Amino acid sequence: MNPTHRRAFLHTLSLAGLAASAPLAALAAGKVKPGANSALIVVDVQNCFVTGGTLPVKNGEEVVPVINKIAGAFQNIVVTQDWHTAGHASFASSYGGKKPFETTTLKYGQQVLWPDHCVQGTDDAALHKDLKLPTAQLIIRKGYNKGVDSYSAFQEADRKTVTGLAGYLKARGIKTLYVTGLATDFCVAWTAMDARAAGFEVSVIEDACRGIDLNGSLAAAWKQMTAKGVKRLQSADLDLA
Ligand code: VGL
Ligand code: ZN
């Protein structure tokens, strides 16, 4: 064996040795392990958005066991609640001659009109009873300004009024967010995109979300999220060990 061949042979041997001695965990290749500077964001897993609620998302309750399962992998968890005043500007009932799921133009732009939902203090606005997040550190409520909707947990629909969530996360040194909950194409998508705009690394965990899908809004939301650098993960991509 000439020296060049010998080096190549040794190189191959040492690589094989490395592979053989690699711990099993490392072979669960590509799994993501959320670190101390990551947070799980659980968006609007409330009675209003599941079966029996006022604005039910199809199979919305199915996110609960998925979120409970992945929560153990996170040191930081933030929960959000849609928290509207009665007579809110996003309710169709606030206008004469408007039906739910029609749109209108408000001062800040187009607004989908919804059935009355998630009114402050009602059982409909309560978090789903099976959601088990004892380590969650913050509940942020949004949509309480009567004239302005807030799909996003960061910024209201006027694109001016902030909720304070970005400041909270930054003050705590959090850099990476994993977004879950309801609904994929509204509050999850707006939260994820605003998080990108605020400078966070963001993944949406698809099977921990369910969508409303109003006139193709689900596909449109994924397209917009992808364009803004939001990653699309599945709960199985997380290292829960
Ligand atoms: C939501 C519509 C109206 C959501 C909230 O949580 O996605 N959707 N309000
Ligand atoms: Zn709402």
Coordinates of N, CA and C and ligand atoms in Angstrom, one line a residue:
M1 N 0.9 -1.2 0.0 CA 0.0 0.0 0.0 C 0.9 1.3 0.0
N2 N 0.7 2.1 -1.0 CA 1.5 3.4 -1.0 C 0.9 4.3 0.1
P3 N 1.7 5.4 0.4 CA 1.3 6.2 1.5 C -0.1 6.9 1.3
T4 N -0.4 7.3 0.1 CA -1.7 7.9 -0.2 C -2.8 6.9 0.1
H5 N -2.7 5.7 -0.5 CA -3.7 4.7 -0.3 C -3.9 4.4 1.2
R6 N -2.7 4.4 1.9 CA -2.8 4.0 3.3 C -3.5 5.1 4.1
R7 N -3.3 6.3 3.8 CA -4.1 7.4 4.5 C -5.6 7.3 4.2
A8 N -5.9 7.0 3.0 CA -7.3 6.9 2.6 C -8.0 5.7 3.4
F9 N -7.2 4.6 3.5 CA -7.7 3.4 4.2 C -7.9 3.7 5.6
L10 N -7.0 4.4 6.2 CA -7.1 4.7 7.7 C -8.3 5.7 7.9
H11 N -8.4 6.6 7.0 CA -9.5 7.6 7.1 C -10.9 6.8 7.1
T12 N -11.0 5.9 6.2 CA -12.2 5.1 6.1 C -12.5 4.3 7.4
L13 N -11.4 3.7 7.9 CA -11.5 2.9 9.1 C -12.0 3.8 10.3
S14 N -11.4 5.0 10.4 CA -11.7 5.8 11.5 C -13.2 6.3 11.4
L15 N -13.6 6.5 10.2 CA -15.0 6.9 10.1 C -16.0 5.8 10.5
A16 N -15.6 4.6 10.0 CA -16.4 3.4 10.4 C -16.4 3.2 11.9
G17 N -15.3 3.5 12.5 CA -15.2 3.3 14.0 C -16.1 4.3 14.7
L18 N -16.1 5.6 14.2 CA -16.9 6.6 14.7 C -18.4 6.2 14.7
A19 N -18.8 5.7 13.5 CA -20.2 5.4 13.3 C -20.6 4.3 14.3
A20 N -19.7 3.3 14.5 CA -20.0 2.2 15.3 C -20.1 2.6 16.8
S21 N -19.4 3.6 17.2 CA -19.4 4.0 18.6 C -20.4 5.1 18.9
A22 N -21.0 5.7 17.8 CA -22.0 6.8 18.1 C -23.1 6.3 18.9
P23 N -23.4 7.1 19.9 CA -24.6 6.7 20.8 C -25.9 6.7 20.0
L24 N -26.8 5.9 20.4 CA -28.1 5.7 19.7 C -28.8 7.0 19.5
A25 N -28.8 7.8 20.6 CA -29.5 9.1 20.5 C -29.0 9.9 19.3
A26 N -27.7 9.9 19.0 CA -27.2 10.7 17.9 C -27.7 10.2 16.6
L27 N -28.1 8.9 16.6 CA -28.6 8.3 15.4 C -30.0 8.7 15.1
A28 N -30.7 9.2 16.1 CA -32.1 9.7 15.9 C -31.8 11.0 15.1
A29 N -31.2 10.9 14.0 CA -30.6 12.0 13.3 C -31.7 13.0 12.9
G30 N -31.4 14.3 12.9 CA -32.3 15.3 12.4 C -33.3 15.7 13.4
K31 N -33.4 15.0 14.6 CA -34.4 15.5 15.6 C -34.0 16.8 16.2
V32 N -34.9 17.6 16.6 CA -34.7 18.9 17.1 C -34.9 18.8 18.6
K33 N -33.9 19.3 19.4 CA -34.0 19.3 20.8 C -34.1 20.8 21.3
P34 N -35.3 21.3 21.7 CA -35.4 22.7 22.1 C -34.5 22.9 23.3
G35 N -33.8 24.0 23.3 CA -32.9 24.3 24.3 C -33.4 25.4 25.3
A36 N -32.6 25.9 26.2 CA -33.0 26.9 27.2 C -33.5 28.2 26.5
N37 N -33.0 28.5 25.3 CA -33.4 29.7 24.7 C -34.5 29.5 23.6
S38 N -35.3 28.4 23.8 CA -36.5 28.1 23.0 C -37.7 28.2 23.8
A39 N -38.8 28.5 23.1 CA -40.1 28.5 23.8 C -41.2 27.9 23.0
L40 N -42.1 27.2 23.6 CA -43.3 26.6 23.0 C -44.4 27.7 23.1
I41 N -45.0 28.0 22.0 CA -46.1 29.0 22.1 C -47.4 28.2 21.8
V42 N -48.4 28.2 22.7 CA -49.6 27.5 22.5 C -50.7 28.5 22.3
V43 N -51.2 28.5 21.0 CA -52.1 29.6 20.6 C -53.6 29.1 20.7
D44 N -54.3 29.8 21.5 CA -55.8 29.8 21.5 C -56.4 28.4 21.6
V45 N -55.9 27.5 22.5 CA -56.5 26.2 22.6 C -57.6 26.4 23.7
Q46 N -58.7 27.0 23.2 CA -59.8 27.4 24.0 C -61.1 26.7 23.6
N47 N -62.1 26.7 24.6 CA -63.4 26.0 24.3 C -64.0 26.5 23.0
C48 N -63.9 27.9 22.7 CA -64.6 28.4 21.6 C -64.1 27.8 20.3
F49 N -62.9 27.3 20.2 CA -62.3 26.8 18.9 C -62.4 25.3 18.8
V50 N -63.0 24.6 19.7 CA -63.1 23.1 19.6 C -64.6 22.8 19.4
T51 N -64.9 21.5 19.2 CA -66.2 21.0 19.0 C -67.1 21.5 20.2
G52 N -68.2 22.1 19.9 CA -69.1 22.6 20.9 C -68.9 24.0 21.2
G53 N -67.9 24.6 20.7 CA -67.6 26.0 20.9 C -68.3 26.9 19.9
T54 N -68.1 28.2 20.1 CA -68.8 29.2 19.2 C -68.2 29.4 17.9
L55 N -66.9 29.0 17.7 CA -66.2 29.1 16.4 C -65.3 27.9 16.2
P56 N -66.0 26.7 16.1 CA -65.3 25.5 16.2 C -64.4 25.3 15.0
V57 N -63.1 24.9 15.2 CA -62.2 24.5 14.2 C -62.3 23.0 14.0
K58 N -62.5 22.5 12.8 CA -62.7 21.1 12.6 C -61.5 20.3 13.3
N59 N -62.0 19.3 14.1 CA -61.0 18.5 14.9 C -60.0 19.3 15.8
G60 N -60.4 20.5 16.2 CA -59.6 21.3 17.0 C -59.1 20.7 18.2
E61 N -59.9 19.9 18.9 CA -59.5 19.2 20.1 C -58.4 18.2 20.0
E62 N -58.2 17.8 18.7 CA -57.1 16.8 18.5 C -55.7 17.4 18.8
V63 N -55.6 18.7 18.9 CA -54.2 19.3 19.1 C -53.8 19.1 20.6
V64 N -54.8 18.9 21.5 CA -54.6 18.8 22.9 C -53.6 17.8 23.3
P65 N -53.8 16.5 23.0 CA -52.8 15.5 23.4 C -51.4 15.7 22.7
V66 N -51.4 16.2 21.5 CA -50.1 16.4 20.8 C -49.3 17.5 21.6
I67 N -50.0 18.6 22.0 CA -49.3 19.7 22.7 C -48.9 19.2 24.1
N68 N -49.8 18.5 24.8 CA -49.4 18.0 26.1 C -48.2 17.1 26.0
K69 N -48.1 16.3 24.9 CA -46.9 15.4 24.8 C -45.6 16.1 24.6
I70 N -45.6 17.1 23.7 CA -44.4 17.8 23.4 C -44.0 18.8 24.4
A71 N -44.9 19.2 25.3 CA -44.7 20.3 26.3 C -43.5 19.9 27.2
G72 N -43.3 18.6 27.5 CA -42.3 18.2 28.4 C -40.9 18.5 27.9
A73 N -40.8 18.7 26.5 CA -39.4 19.0 26.0 C -39.0 20.5 26.1
F74 N -39.9 21.3 26.7 CA -39.7 22.8 26.7 C -39.5 23.3 28.1
Q75 N -38.5 24.1 28.3 CA -38.3 24.8 29.5 C -39.1 26.1 29.6
N76 N -39.6 26.5 28.5 CA -40.3 27.8 28.4 C -41.6 27.6 27.6
I77 N -42.7 28.0 28.2 CA -44.0 27.8 27.5 C -44.8 29.1 27.7
V78 N -45.4 29.6 26.6 CA -46.3 30.7 26.6 C -47.6 30.3 26.0
V79 N -48.7 30.6 26.7 CA -50.0 30.3 26.2 C -50.8 31.5 25.8
T80 N -51.6 31.5 24.7 CA -52.3 32.7 24.4 C -53.8 32.4 24.5
Q81 N -54.6 33.4 24.7 CA -56.1 33.3 24.7 C -56.7 34.5 23.9
D82 N -57.5 34.1 23.0 CA -58.4 35.1 22.3 C -59.3 35.6 23.4
W83 N -59.5 36.9 23.5 CA -60.1 37.5 24.7 C -60.9 38.7 24.4
H84 N -62.0 38.5 23.7 CA -62.7 39.7 23.1 C -63.7 40.3 24.1
T85 N -63.8 41.6 23.9 CA -64.9 42.4 24.6 C -66.2 42.0 23.9
A86 N -67.3 42.0 24.6 CA -68.7 41.9 24.0 C -68.8 43.0 22.9
G87 N -69.5 42.6 21.8 CA -69.7 43.6 20.8 C -68.5 44.0 20.0
H88 N -67.5 43.1 20.0 CA -66.2 43.3 19.3 C -66.4 43.5 17.8
A89 N -65.4 44.4 17.3 CA -65.5 44.7 15.9 C -65.3 43.5 15.0
S90 N -64.8 42.4 15.5 CA -64.6 41.2 14.6 C -65.9 40.3 14.6
F91 N -66.9 40.7 15.3 CA -68.1 39.9 15.4 C -69.1 40.4 14.3
A92 N -69.7 39.5 13.5 CA -70.7 39.8 12.5 C -71.9 40.5 13.2
S93 N -72.2 40.1 14.4 CA -73.4 40.6 15.1 C -73.3 42.1 15.4
S94 N -72.0 42.6 15.3 CA -71.9 44.0 15.6 C -72.3 44.9 14.5
Y95 N -72.7 44.4 13.4 CA -73.1 45.2 12.2 C -74.4 44.7 11.7
G96 N -75.2 45.6 11.2 CA -76.5 45.3 10.6 C -76.2 44.6 9.3
G97 N -76.9 43.5 9.0 CA -76.9 42.9 7.7 C -75.6 42.2 7.3
K98 N -74.8 41.9 8.3 CA -73.6 41.1 8.1 C -73.7 39.7 8.7
K99 N -73.2 38.7 7.9 CA -73.3 37.3 8.5 C -71.8 36.8 8.7
P100 N -71.7 35.9 9.7 CA -70.4 35.3 10.0 C -69.7 34.8 8.7
F101 N -68.4 35.0 8.6 CA -67.6 34.6 7.5 C -67.6 35.5 6.3
E102 N -68.4 36.6 6.4 CA -68.3 37.6 5.4 C -67.2 38.5 5.8
T103 N -66.8 39.4 4.9 CA -65.7 40.4 5.3 C -66.3 41.8 5.3
T104 N -65.6 42.7 6.0 CA -65.9 44.1 5.9 C -64.6 44.9 5.9
T105 N -64.6 46.2 5.7 CA -63.4 47.0 5.8 C -63.5 47.8 7.0
L106 N -62.5 47.7 7.8 CA -62.4 48.5 9.0 C -61.2 49.5 8.8
K107 N -61.0 50.4 9.7 CA -60.0 51.4 9.6 C -58.6 50.9 9.2
Y108 N -58.3 49.7 9.7 CA -57.0 49.1 9.4 C -57.0 48.2 8.2
G109 N -58.1 48.0 7.6 CA -58.1 47.1 6.4 C -59.2 46.0 6.5
Q110 N -59.1 45.0 5.7 CA -60.1 43.9 5.6 C -60.2 43.1 6.9
Q111 N -61.4 42.8 7.3 CA -61.6 42.1 8.5 C -62.6 41.0 8.2
V112 N -62.3 39.7 8.4 CA -63.3 38.7 8.4 C -64.2 38.8 9.6
L113 N -65.5 38.6 9.4 CA -66.4 38.8 10.5 C -66.8 37.4 11.0
W114 N -66.7 37.2 12.3 CA -66.8 35.9 12.9 C -68.1 35.8 13.7
P115 N -68.5 34.6 14.1 CA -69.6 34.5 15.1 C -69.0 35.1 16.4
D116 N -69.9 35.5 17.3 CA -69.4 36.0 18.6 C -68.6 34.8 19.2
H117 N -67.4 35.1 19.7 CA -66.6 34.0 20.3 C -65.6 34.6 21.3
C118 N -65.2 33.7 22.2 CA -64.2 34.0 23.2 C -64.4 35.3 23.9
V119 N -65.6 35.5 24.4 CA -65.9 36.8 25.1 C -65.3 36.6 26.5
Q120 N -64.6 37.7 26.9 CA -63.8 37.7 28.2 C -64.6 37.1 29.4
G121 N -64.0 36.2 30.1 CA -64.6 35.7 31.3 C -65.7 34.6 31.1
T122 N -66.0 34.3 29.8 CA -67.0 33.2 29.6 C -66.3 31.9 29.6
D123 N -67.1 30.8 29.8 CA -66.6 29.4 29.7 C -66.1 29.2 28.3
D124 N -66.7 29.8 27.3 CA -66.3 29.6 25.9 C -64.8 30.1 25.7
A125 N -64.4 31.1 26.5 CA -63.1 31.7 26.3 C -62.0 30.9 27.2
A126 N -62.5 30.0 28.0 CA -61.5 29.3 28.9 C -60.7 28.4 28.1
L127 N -59.5 28.1 28.6 CA -58.6 27.1 28.0 C -59.2 25.7 28.1
H128 N -58.9 24.9 27.1 CA -59.5 23.5 27.0 C -59.1 22.8 28.3
K129 N -60.0 22.1 28.9 CA -59.8 21.5 30.3 C -58.8 20.4 30.2
D130 N -58.5 19.8 29.1 CA -57.5 18.7 29.1 C -56.1 19.2 28.7
L131 N -56.0 20.5 28.5 CA -54.6 21.0 28.2 C -53.8 21.0 29.5
K132 N -52.7 20.3 29.5 CA -51.9 20.1 30.7 C -50.6 20.8 30.5
L133 N -50.5 22.0 31.0 CA -49.2 22.8 30.8 C -48.8 23.4 32.2
P134 N -48.6 22.6 33.2 CA -48.3 23.2 34.5 C -47.0 24.0 34.5
T135 N -46.1 23.8 33.5 CA -44.9 24.6 33.6 C -45.0 25.9 32.7
A136 N -46.2 26.2 32.1 CA -46.3 27.4 31.3 C -46.1 28.6 32.2
Q137 N -45.4 29.6 31.7 CA -45.0 30.8 32.5 C -45.8 32.0 32.3
L138 N -46.4 32.1 31.1 CA -47.1 33.3 30.8 C -48.4 33.0 30.0
I139 N -49.5 33.7 30.3 CA -50.7 33.6 29.5 C -50.9 35.0 28.9
I140 N -50.9 35.1 27.6 CA -51.1 36.4 27.0 C -52.4 36.5 26.3
R141 N -53.2 37.5 26.7 CA -54.5 37.6 26.1 C -54.5 38.7 25.1
K142 N -55.4 38.5 24.1 CA -55.3 39.4 22.9 C -56.7 39.6 22.3
G143 N -56.9 40.7 21.6 CA -58.2 41.0 21.0 C -59.2 41.7 21.9
Y144 N -58.6 42.3 23.0 CA -59.5 42.9 24.0 C -59.8 44.4 23.7
N145 N -59.1 45.0 22.7 CA -59.5 46.3 22.3 C -60.7 46.2 21.3
K146 N -61.8 46.8 21.7 CA -63.1 46.5 21.0 C -63.1 46.8 19.5
G147 N -62.3 47.8 19.1 CA -62.3 48.1 17.7 C -61.3 47.5 16.8
V148 N -60.4 46.7 17.4 CA -59.3 46.1 16.7 C -59.2 44.6 17.0
D149 N -59.1 43.8 15.9 CA -58.9 42.4 16.1 C -57.4 42.1 16.4
S150 N -57.0 40.9 16.9 CA -55.6 40.5 17.0 C -55.5 39.0 16.9
Y151 N -55.2 38.6 15.6 CA -54.9 37.2 15.4 C -53.6 36.9 16.0
S152 N -52.6 37.8 15.8 CA -51.3 37.6 16.3 C -51.1 37.8 17.8
A153 N -50.2 37.0 18.4 CA -49.9 37.2 19.8 C -48.9 38.4 20.0
F154 N -48.4 38.9 18.9 CA -47.4 40.0 19.0 C -48.0 41.4 18.8
Q155 N -48.9 41.5 17.8 CA -49.3 42.8 17.3 C -50.8 42.7 16.9
E156 N -51.5 43.8 17.2 CA -52.9 43.8 16.8 C -53.1 44.0 15.3
A157 N -54.3 43.9 14.8 CA -54.5 43.9 13.3 C -54.3 45.3 12.8
D158 N -54.2 46.3 13.6 CA -53.9 47.7 13.1 C -52.4 47.8 12.7
R159 N -51.6 46.7 13.0 CA -50.2 46.6 12.8 C -49.4 47.7 13.5
K160 N -50.0 48.2 14.6 CA -49.3 49.3 15.3 C -49.2 48.9 16.8
T161 N -50.4 48.5 17.4 CA -50.4 48.2 18.8 C -49.8 46.9 19.1
V162 N -48.8 46.9 20.0 CA -48.1 45.6 20.3 C -48.7 45.1 21.6
T163 N -48.5 43.7 21.8 CA -49.0 43.1 23.0 C -48.0 43.1 24.1
G164 N -46.7 43.2 23.7 CA -45.6 43.1 24.7 C -44.9 41.8 24.7
L165 N -45.4 40.8 23.9 CA -44.8 39.5 23.9 C -43.4 39.5 23.4
A166 N -43.1 40.2 22.4 CA -41.7 40.2 21.8 C -40.7 40.7 22.9
G167 N -41.1 41.8 23.6 CA -40.3 42.3 24.7 C -40.1 41.3 25.8
Y168 N -41.1 40.6 26.2 CA -41.0 39.6 27.2 C -40.0 38.5 26.8
L169 N -40.2 38.0 25.6 CA -39.4 36.9 25.2 C -37.9 37.3 25.0
K170 N -37.7 38.5 24.5 CA -36.3 39.0 24.3 C -35.7 39.3 25.7
A171 N -36.5 39.8 26.6 CA -35.9 40.1 28.0 C -35.5 38.8 28.6
R172 N -36.1 37.7 28.2 CA -35.8 36.4 28.8 C -34.8 35.6 28.0
G173 N -34.2 36.2 27.0 CA -33.2 35.6 26.2 C -33.6 34.5 25.2
I174 N -34.9 34.5 24.9 CA -35.5 33.5 24.1 C -35.3 33.9 22.6
K175 N -34.8 32.9 21.8 CA -34.5 33.2 20.4 C -35.3 32.3 19.4
T176 N -35.7 31.2 19.9 CA -36.4 30.2 18.9 C -37.8 29.9 19.5
L177 N -38.7 29.9 18.6 CA -40.1 29.7 18.9 C -40.7 28.5 18.2
Y178 N -41.5 27.7 18.8 CA -42.2 26.6 18.2 C -43.7 26.9 18.5
V179 N -44.4 27.1 17.4 CA -45.8 27.6 17.5 C -46.8 26.4 17.2
T180 N -47.8 26.3 18.1 CA -48.8 25.3 18.0 C -50.2 25.9 18.3
G181 N -51.2 25.1 18.0 CA -52.6 25.6 18.5 C -53.5 25.8 17.4
L182 N -54.4 26.8 17.6 CA -55.6 27.0 16.7 C -55.7 28.5 16.4
A183 N -56.0 28.9 15.2 CA -56.2 28.0 14.1 C -54.9 28.3 13.2
T184 N -54.5 27.2 12.5 CA -53.2 27.3 11.7 C -53.2 28.5 10.8
D185 N -54.3 28.7 10.1 CA -54.4 29.8 9.1 C -54.7 31.2 9.6
F186 N -55.0 31.3 10.9 CA -55.3 32.6 11.4 C -54.3 32.9 12.6
C187 N -54.7 32.6 13.8 CA -53.8 33.1 14.9 C -52.5 32.4 14.9
V188 N -52.4 31.1 14.5 CA -51.0 30.5 14.5 C -50.2 31.2 13.4
A189 N -50.7 31.3 12.2 CA -49.9 31.9 11.1 C -49.5 33.3 11.4
W190 N -50.4 34.1 11.9 CA -50.1 35.5 12.1 C -49.1 35.6 13.2
T191 N -49.2 34.8 14.2 CA -48.2 34.8 15.3 C -46.8 34.4 14.8
A192 N -46.8 33.3 14.0 CA -45.5 32.8 13.5 C -44.9 33.9 12.6
M193 N -45.6 34.5 11.7 CA -45.0 35.5 10.8 C -44.6 36.8 11.6
D194 N -45.4 37.2 12.5 CA -44.9 38.4 13.3 C -43.7 38.0 14.2
A195 N -43.6 36.8 14.6 CA -42.4 36.4 15.4 C -41.2 36.5 14.5
R196 N -41.3 36.1 13.2 CA -40.2 36.2 12.3 C -39.8 37.7 12.1
A197 N -40.8 38.5 11.9 CA -40.6 39.9 11.8 C -39.9 40.5 13.0
A198 N -40.1 40.0 14.2 CA -39.5 40.5 15.4 C -38.1 39.8 15.6
G199 N -37.7 39.0 14.7 CA -36.3 38.5 14.7 C -36.1 37.1 15.3
F200 N -37.2 36.4 15.6 CA -37.1 35.0 16.2 C -36.9 34.0 15.1
E201 N -36.3 32.9 15.4 CA -36.3 31.7 14.6 C -37.7 31.0 14.9
V202 N -38.4 30.6 13.9 CA -39.7 30.1 14.1 C -40.0 28.8 13.4
S203 N -40.6 27.9 14.1 CA -41.2 26.7 13.4 C -42.6 26.5 13.9
V204 N -43.5 26.1 12.9 CA -44.8 25.7 13.3 C -44.9 24.2 13.3
I205 N -45.4 23.6 14.3 CA -45.5 22.2 14.4 C -46.9 21.8 13.9
E206 N -46.9 21.3 12.6 CA -48.2 21.2 11.9 C -49.2 20.3 12.5
D207 N -48.8 19.1 13.0 CA -49.8 18.2 13.6 C -50.2 18.6 15.0
A208 N -49.6 19.7 15.5 CA -50.1 20.3 16.8 C -51.0 21.5 16.5
C209 N -51.5 21.6 15.3 CA -52.4 22.7 14.9 C -53.5 22.2 14.0
R210 N -54.6 22.9 14.0 CA -55.7 22.6 13.0 C -56.1 23.9 12.4
G211 N -56.6 23.9 11.1 CA -57.0 25.1 10.4 C -58.5 25.3 10.2
I212 N -58.8 26.5 10.0 CA -60.2 26.8 9.6 C -60.5 26.6 8.1
D213 N -59.5 27.0 7.3 CA -59.5 26.9 5.9 C -60.8 27.5 5.2
L214 N -60.8 28.8 5.3 CA -61.8 29.6 4.7 C -61.4 30.1 3.3
N215 N -62.0 29.6 2.3 CA -61.7 29.9 0.9 C -60.2 29.8 0.6
G216 N -59.7 28.6 0.9 CA -58.2 28.3 0.6 C -57.2 29.0 1.5
S217 N -57.7 29.5 2.7 CA -56.8 30.2 3.6 C -55.7 29.3 4.2
L218 N -55.9 28.0 4.3 CA -54.9 27.2 4.9 C -53.6 27.1 4.0
A219 N -53.9 26.8 2.7 CA -52.7 26.7 1.8 C -52.1 28.0 1.6
A220 N -52.8 29.1 1.6 CA -52.3 30.5 1.5 C -51.4 30.8 2.7
A221 N -51.9 30.4 3.8 CA -51.1 30.7 5.1 C -49.8 30.0 5.1
W222 N -49.7 28.7 4.6 CA -48.5 28.0 4.6 C -47.5 28.6 3.6
K223 N -48.1 29.1 2.5 CA -47.2 29.7 1.5 C -46.6 31.0 2.0
Q224 N -47.4 31.8 2.7 CA -46.9 33.0 3.2 C -45.9 32.8 4.4
M225 N -46.2 31.8 5.2 CA -45.3 31.5 6.3 C -44.0 31.0 5.7
T226 N -44.0 30.1 4.8 CA -42.8 29.6 4.2 C -41.9 30.7 3.6
A227 N -42.6 31.7 2.9 CA -41.9 32.8 2.3 C -41.2 33.7 3.3
K228 N -41.8 33.7 4.5 CA -41.2 34.5 5.6 C -40.2 33.7 6.4
G229 N -39.9 32.5 6.0 CA -38.8 31.7 6.7 C -39.3 31.0 7.9
V230 N -40.6 30.8 8.0 CA -41.2 29.9 9.1 C -41.0 28.4 8.6
K231 N -40.4 27.6 9.5 CA -40.2 26.2 9.2 C -41.4 25.4 9.6
R232 N -41.6 24.3 8.8 CA -42.8 23.5 9.0 C -42.3 22.1 9.6
L233 N -42.6 21.9 10.8 CA -42.2 20.7 11.5 C -43.4 19.8 11.9
Q234 N -43.1 18.5 12.2 CA -44.1 17.6 12.8 C -43.6 17.3 14.2
S235 N -44.6 17.0 15.1 CA -44.2 16.7 16.5 C -43.1 15.6 16.5
A236 N -43.2 14.7 15.6 CA -42.2 13.5 15.6 C -40.8 14.0 15.3
D237 N -40.6 15.3 14.8 CA -39.3 15.8 14.5 C -38.6 16.3 15.8
L238 N -39.4 16.4 16.9 CA -38.8 16.8 18.2 C -38.2 15.7 19.0
D239 N -37.1 15.9 19.6 CA -36.5 15.0 20.5 C -37.1 15.1 21.9
L240 N -38.0 14.2 22.3 CA -38.7 14.4 23.5 C -38.0 13.7 24.7
A241 N -36.8 13.1 24.4 CA -36.1 12.3 25.4 C -35.6 13.2 26.6
Ligands
VGL1 C1 -59.0 33.0 15.6 C2 -60.6 33.7 14.2 C3 -61.0 34.7 15.1 C4 -57.9 32.1 15.9 C5 -59.4 34.0 16.5 O1 -57.6 31.8 17.1 O2 -57.3 31.6 14.9 N1 -59.6 32.9 14.4 N2 -60.4 34.8 16.3
ZN2 ZN -61.1 36.1 17.7

